[in-house]
Amino acid sequence: MADAEIRFGGWYRCINPANKINDLANLYFVDVSTELKIFQKYVKNAIEADAHRNKFKTRTFTNYDLETFWKLTEETECDRCGGIGEMRREYTCYLKVINGTSEDRLKGSTVASWMLLFNEVPCASSLVPYKLRKIVHRDLRYHINEIIFPCQRKCLDYTPKTRKIQGLDDKGHVVNVDELAPGEFALDERLPPLPRKVVRRSISKKTKHPLRLDCGGGTVYWKKDGSNITTKAVYDSYRMKDVYIRARGELYIKRFSEQDEGHYFCYQTDGDYLLRTFRVKKIPDENTKSAAVTLRMLIKAFLGVVIFVAVFSLICDLKLKAQRFEFDHARRVFYRRNRRKLKVTHV
């Protein structure tokens, strides 16, 4: 279910029409969360990881006959070879019935409708009564805990090599029948599977909104604009509460910002195959748009005033020059007339 929305949550059932007695094959309840409350801890080795695991908080709710426990939901192998990589363990908070609680007592409680059906339910599920869910969130704060620690592993050689096809001769001795160069296969041989098609997506996000990039699960590693993205690098950059590389092959950014724009690449660890690419760009929010519109209007008004002042100054200057020209012309005419009168009087 890609790009799930809140309205997609609810009950889903799979029906087997061949079974006439009970056609219900599977029953699911889907929760769509708008925000993930994740806590990630980067430790130095597996021993520290186990020690940190023992510190996870648990809680017992006797009024509901329930208790919390942490379930290992995801675990990955080392995501890089030939260097320092990372292993991840993801623990999710679950609710279960307290050991020793009778079924008759549970049927009379408020949790019978869903706990008898699933036996265990995530703490963040909307099936949990709101009052109880609020208490769990207040005490635990996070319903997903991930532990990351460094690792190393040897790289496997995937380079095609020359193969020798062997068989038996008439005497039962093993002999070389044929020699196949890299990329060649025998007629009765099954061809290797082709790499999966690279999924390419373009995403536009507003600032301060969550961003989730999914690589489809499995042991993968991420790159942004050619640079590796690791939990250690995120931890060193003080963005541990905003950027999460999850064990299920997801890159989760809690609050998208301008510095998160760019091209993201997801690679499969075995063979370094490119699986998915994402081009992420920022959408200006309404405040930014209104500010840009206001600034544009102010600039236009300022330019209009400047042009008006320039034109008005030019007109005034032309009028002044015209008046000066008329004054000079009138003075010259006056002098000429006075000179003629003086000459006539003298004669």
C-alpha positions as MATLAB code, in Angstrom:
seq = 'MADAEIRFGGWYRCINPANKINDLANLYFVDVSTELKIFQKYVKNAIEADAHRNKFKTRTFTNYDLETFWKLTEETECDRCGGIGEMRREYTCYLKVINGTSEDRLKGSTVASWMLLFNEVPCASSLVPYKLRKIVHRDLRYHINEIIFPCQRKCLDYTPKTRKIQGLDDKGHVVNVDELAPGEFALDERLPPLPRKVVRRSISKKTKHPLRLDCGGGTVYWKKDGSNITTKAVYDSYRMKDVYIRARGELYIKRFSEQDEGHYFCYQTDGDYLLRTFRVKKIPDENTKSAAVTLRMLIKAFLGVVIFVAVFSLICDLKLKAQRFEFDHARRVFYRRNRRKLKVTHV';
ca = [
       0.000    0.000    0.000;
       1.989    2.985   -1.288;
       1.348    6.558   -0.086;
      -1.140    5.370    2.529;
      -3.460    7.928    4.068;
      -5.282    7.913    7.375;
      -8.541    6.992    5.638;
      -6.934    3.710    4.497;
      -6.722    2.438    8.076;
      -9.173   -0.130    9.394;
     -10.103   -3.792    9.153;
      -9.064   -5.924    6.175;
      -9.966   -9.564    5.658;
      -8.901  -12.166    3.132;
     -11.648  -14.610    2.094;
     -11.131  -18.134    0.775;
     -14.306  -18.988   -1.198;
     -13.243  -22.646   -1.535;
     -13.786  -23.189    2.193;
     -17.534  -23.473    2.660;
     -17.396  -23.823    6.450;
     -15.149  -20.875    7.318;
     -14.237  -18.687    4.373;
     -12.247  -16.186    6.484;
      -8.582  -16.891    5.765;
      -6.821  -13.887    7.339;
      -7.860  -10.807    9.274;
      -5.782   -7.625    9.488;
      -6.098   -4.294   11.224;
      -4.093   -1.544    9.509;
      -2.940    1.552   11.385;
      -1.666    4.557    9.431;
       0.567    6.745   11.606;
       1.286   10.358   10.727;
       4.356   10.477   12.971;
       6.787    7.833   14.201;
       8.183    8.106   17.716;
      11.600    6.510   17.312;
      14.601    6.465   19.616;
      17.945    5.451   18.136;
      21.055    4.607   20.133;
      24.481    4.264   18.536;
      26.775    1.972   20.537;
      30.314    0.732   19.990;
      29.715   -3.036   19.826;
      27.176   -5.832   20.284;
      27.944   -6.133   24.017;
      26.903   -2.522   24.605;
      23.846   -3.172   22.427;
      22.714   -6.018   24.707;
      23.385   -3.885   27.787;
      21.288   -1.064   26.369;
      18.520   -3.535   25.486;
      18.217   -4.516   29.148;
      17.518   -0.862   30.048;
      14.273   -0.678   28.069;
      11.375    0.402   30.268;
       8.351   -1.829   30.766;
       5.051   -1.140   32.477;
       2.260   -3.249   33.978;
      -1.384   -2.115   33.893;
      -3.277   -4.217   36.436;
      -6.572   -2.417   35.756;
      -6.455   -3.717   32.185;
      -4.599   -7.008   32.934;
      -1.948   -5.927   30.411;
       1.792   -5.359   30.386;
       4.289   -3.973   27.889;
       7.238   -5.781   26.374;
       9.769   -5.037   23.641;
       9.663   -7.296   20.599;
      12.555   -7.699   18.156;
      10.806   -6.844   14.884;
      13.742   -6.160   12.552;
      17.398   -7.163   12.466;
      19.830   -6.509    9.634;
      23.200   -7.815    8.589;
      26.211   -5.545    8.138;
      25.219   -3.010    5.475;
      28.725   -2.469    4.051;
      31.621   -4.712    3.108;
      35.326   -3.944    2.920;
      35.036   -1.217    5.546;
      33.118   -0.073    8.605;
      29.409   -0.712    8.241;
      26.420   -0.711   10.584;
      24.063   -3.354   11.965;
      20.598   -2.467   13.224;
      18.163   -4.032   15.652;
      14.650   -2.646   15.916;
      12.501   -3.273   18.968;
       8.813   -2.313   19.006;
       6.679   -1.797   22.098;
       3.830   -4.328   22.378;
       1.022   -4.960   24.840;
       0.136   -8.467   25.992;
      -1.995  -10.096   28.662;
      -0.310  -10.580   32.022;
       0.794  -14.186   32.467;
      -1.649  -16.188   34.533;
      -4.739  -14.136   33.630;
      -7.709  -16.405   32.988;
      -9.709  -16.123   29.793;
     -12.935  -15.644   31.748;
     -11.486  -12.609   33.537;
     -10.254  -11.204   30.232;
     -13.673  -11.597   28.589;
     -15.166   -9.311   31.175;
     -12.612   -6.547   30.608;
     -12.611   -3.703   28.092;
      -9.775   -5.227   26.053;
     -11.467   -8.517   25.237;
     -12.611   -7.479   21.750;
      -9.115   -7.021   20.373;
      -6.682   -8.750   22.735;
      -8.336  -12.172   22.420;
      -8.120  -11.786   18.653;
      -4.449  -10.802   18.290;
      -2.831  -11.893   21.609;
      -0.373   -8.998   21.300;
      -0.880   -5.479   19.928;
       1.583   -2.619   19.260;
       1.484    0.069   21.936;
       0.797    2.742   19.308;
      -2.158    0.905   17.763;
      -5.487    2.714   17.664;
      -7.070   -0.497   18.983;
      -5.645    0.380   22.393;
      -8.101    2.571   24.353;
      -7.123    6.222   24.149;
      -6.755    6.582   27.922;
      -4.382    3.611   28.109;
      -2.505    4.663   24.971;
      -1.954    8.119   26.449;
      -0.482    6.610   29.632;
       1.834    4.347   27.617;
       3.088    7.255   25.505;
       3.629    9.388   28.599;
       5.694    6.722   30.371;
       7.668    5.318   27.431;
       7.763    8.389   25.127;
       8.983    6.187   22.226;
       7.267    3.088   20.861;
      10.199    2.083   18.604;
      13.763    1.597   19.855;
      16.606    0.984   17.416;
      20.138    0.010   18.377;
      22.947    0.568   15.866;
      26.514   -0.654   16.231;
      29.515   -0.809   13.847;
      30.467   -3.983   12.010;
      32.765   -5.384    9.333;
      32.370   -8.134    6.773;
      34.232   -9.481    3.794;
      33.092   -8.512    0.311;
      31.937  -11.325   -1.958;
      33.389  -11.506   -5.449;
      30.592  -11.225   -8.027;
      32.935  -10.927  -11.027;
      32.062  -13.526  -13.729;
      34.798  -16.143  -14.148;
      35.698  -18.816  -16.656;
      33.942  -22.089  -15.781;
      34.949  -25.621  -16.612;
      32.123  -28.055  -17.423;
      33.035  -31.566  -16.281;
      31.636  -34.942  -17.250;
      32.417  -38.670  -17.275;
      34.198  -40.534  -20.053;
      33.607  -44.162  -21.097;
      35.743  -45.416  -18.231;
      33.955  -43.300  -15.599;
      36.756  -40.803  -15.179;
      35.996  -37.119  -14.585;
      37.140  -35.060  -17.564;
      36.736  -31.456  -18.710;
      34.004  -31.408  -21.346;
      33.799  -27.713  -22.098;
      35.074  -24.351  -20.981;
      32.674  -21.403  -20.745;
      33.946  -17.841  -20.808;
      32.362  -15.191  -18.539;
      28.852  -14.440  -19.751;
      28.425  -17.768  -21.607;
      26.014  -20.509  -20.545;
      25.255  -24.093  -21.562;
      22.049  -24.948  -23.450;
      20.488  -26.828  -20.534;
      21.580  -24.272  -17.928;
      19.277  -21.859  -16.175;
      20.158  -18.212  -16.750;
      20.777  -16.002  -13.692;
      17.997  -13.555  -12.772;
      18.259  -10.018  -14.079;
      18.692   -7.130  -11.638;
      15.501   -5.488  -10.496;
      14.260   -2.411  -12.304;
      15.467    0.807  -10.691;
      12.542    2.768   -9.227;
      12.932    6.525   -9.738;
      10.736    9.045   -7.972;
      10.512   12.800   -7.610;
       9.112   14.118   -4.324;
       8.120   17.637   -3.310;
       7.856   18.414    0.403;
       7.077   21.377    2.585;
       9.483   22.362    5.320;
       8.911   20.924    8.813;
       6.870   18.050    7.325;
       7.954   14.388    7.732;
       9.656   12.661    4.792;
       9.803    8.873    4.398;
      11.917    7.222    1.687;
      11.288    3.476    1.405;
      13.744    1.089   -0.227;
      11.549   -1.990   -0.022;
      13.175   -3.739    2.947;
      16.302   -5.826    3.294;
      19.867   -4.844    4.113;
      20.546   -1.634    2.208;
      22.632    1.511    2.497;
      21.906    5.085    1.462;
      23.730    7.874   -0.349;
      22.880   11.525   -0.816;
      24.439   13.371   -3.757;
      27.231   10.770   -3.845;
      28.018   10.844   -0.089;
      27.254    7.936    2.255;
      24.531    8.426    4.863;
      25.225    6.540    8.094;
      23.766    6.740   11.572;
      27.238    7.604   12.898;
      27.428   10.610   10.553;
      23.918   11.692   11.559;
      24.877   11.308   15.228;
      28.008   13.432   14.735;
      26.005   16.155   12.961;
      23.626   16.512   15.955;
      20.559   15.563   13.850;
      19.900   12.299   15.693;
      16.334   13.362   16.556;
      15.467   14.402   12.998;
      17.023   11.790   10.659;
      16.566    8.029   11.112;
      17.969    5.171    9.026;
      15.658    2.328    9.941;
      16.326   -1.393   10.001;
      13.544   -2.071    7.478;
      15.316   -0.128    4.718;
      13.750    3.289    5.290;
      15.208    6.759    5.525;
      12.922    8.823    7.752;
      13.321   12.587    8.181;
      11.085   13.864   10.960;
      11.248   17.554    9.990;
      12.180   18.221    6.385;
      14.367   21.304    5.924;
      16.080   23.095    3.077;
      19.370   21.277    3.690;
      17.610   17.947    3.036;
      17.005   18.783   -0.632;
      18.933   16.686   -3.147;
      19.190   13.261   -4.779;
      19.000   10.131   -2.614;
      20.194    6.688   -3.755;
      19.424    3.326   -2.164;
      21.749    0.357   -2.814;
      21.447   -3.333   -2.071;
      24.352   -4.459    0.096;
      25.009   -7.698   -1.785;
      26.360   -6.743   -5.182;
      25.965   -2.961   -4.718;
      22.878   -2.887   -6.960;
      21.052    0.419   -7.267;
      17.457   -0.169   -6.141;
      15.763    3.232   -5.958;
      16.492    6.912   -6.474;
      14.625    9.897   -5.063;
      14.823   13.524   -6.124;
      13.574   15.627   -3.223;
      12.871   19.337   -3.500;
      11.266   21.891   -1.225;
       7.838   23.447   -1.734;
       7.580   27.011   -0.389;
       4.969   27.155    2.361;
       2.117   29.644    2.443;
       3.997   32.080    4.667;
       6.954   32.045    2.300;
       4.662   32.523   -0.691;
       2.821   35.433    0.950;
       6.126   37.007    1.953;
       7.426   36.617   -1.599;
       4.226   38.153   -3.027;
       4.420   41.056   -0.576;
       8.088   41.611   -1.385;
       7.329   41.502   -5.098;
       4.539   44.071   -4.657;
       6.824   46.341   -2.634;
       9.533   46.102   -5.287;
       7.017   46.940   -8.017;
       5.678   49.877   -5.998;
       9.216   51.111   -5.328;
      10.120   50.844   -9.006;
       6.896   52.693   -9.907;
       7.768   55.518   -7.506;
      11.330   55.695   -8.861;
      10.085   55.837  -12.456;
       7.489   58.486  -11.526;
      10.113   60.622   -9.781;
      12.509   60.236  -12.716;
       9.850   61.214  -15.275;
       8.636   64.110  -13.103;
      12.209   65.345  -12.664;
      12.795   65.102  -16.411;
       9.614   67.086  -17.160;
      10.530   69.762  -14.606;
      14.033   69.987  -16.037;
      12.670   70.383  -19.572;
      10.244   73.094  -18.411;
      13.059   74.926  -16.635;
      15.250   74.767  -19.714;
      12.356   76.018  -21.891;
      11.718   78.958  -19.541;
      15.418   79.804  -19.485;
      15.544   79.670  -23.268;
      12.510   82.001  -23.546;
      14.063   84.419  -21.033;
      17.373   84.532  -22.906;
      15.596   85.022  -26.221;
      13.446   87.844  -24.837;
      16.512   89.575  -23.375;
      18.356   89.441  -26.683;
      15.349   90.918  -28.508;
      15.103   93.698  -25.904;
      18.782   94.627  -26.290;
      18.487   94.800  -30.076;
      15.513   97.161  -29.912;
      17.242   99.464  -27.389;
      20.341   99.679  -29.591;
      18.275  100.782  -32.600;
      16.568  103.510  -30.530;
      19.944  104.833  -29.326;
      21.279  105.035  -32.891;
      18.231  106.961  -34.135;
      18.450  109.476  -31.272;
      22.150  110.122  -31.899;
      21.622  110.924  -35.565;
];
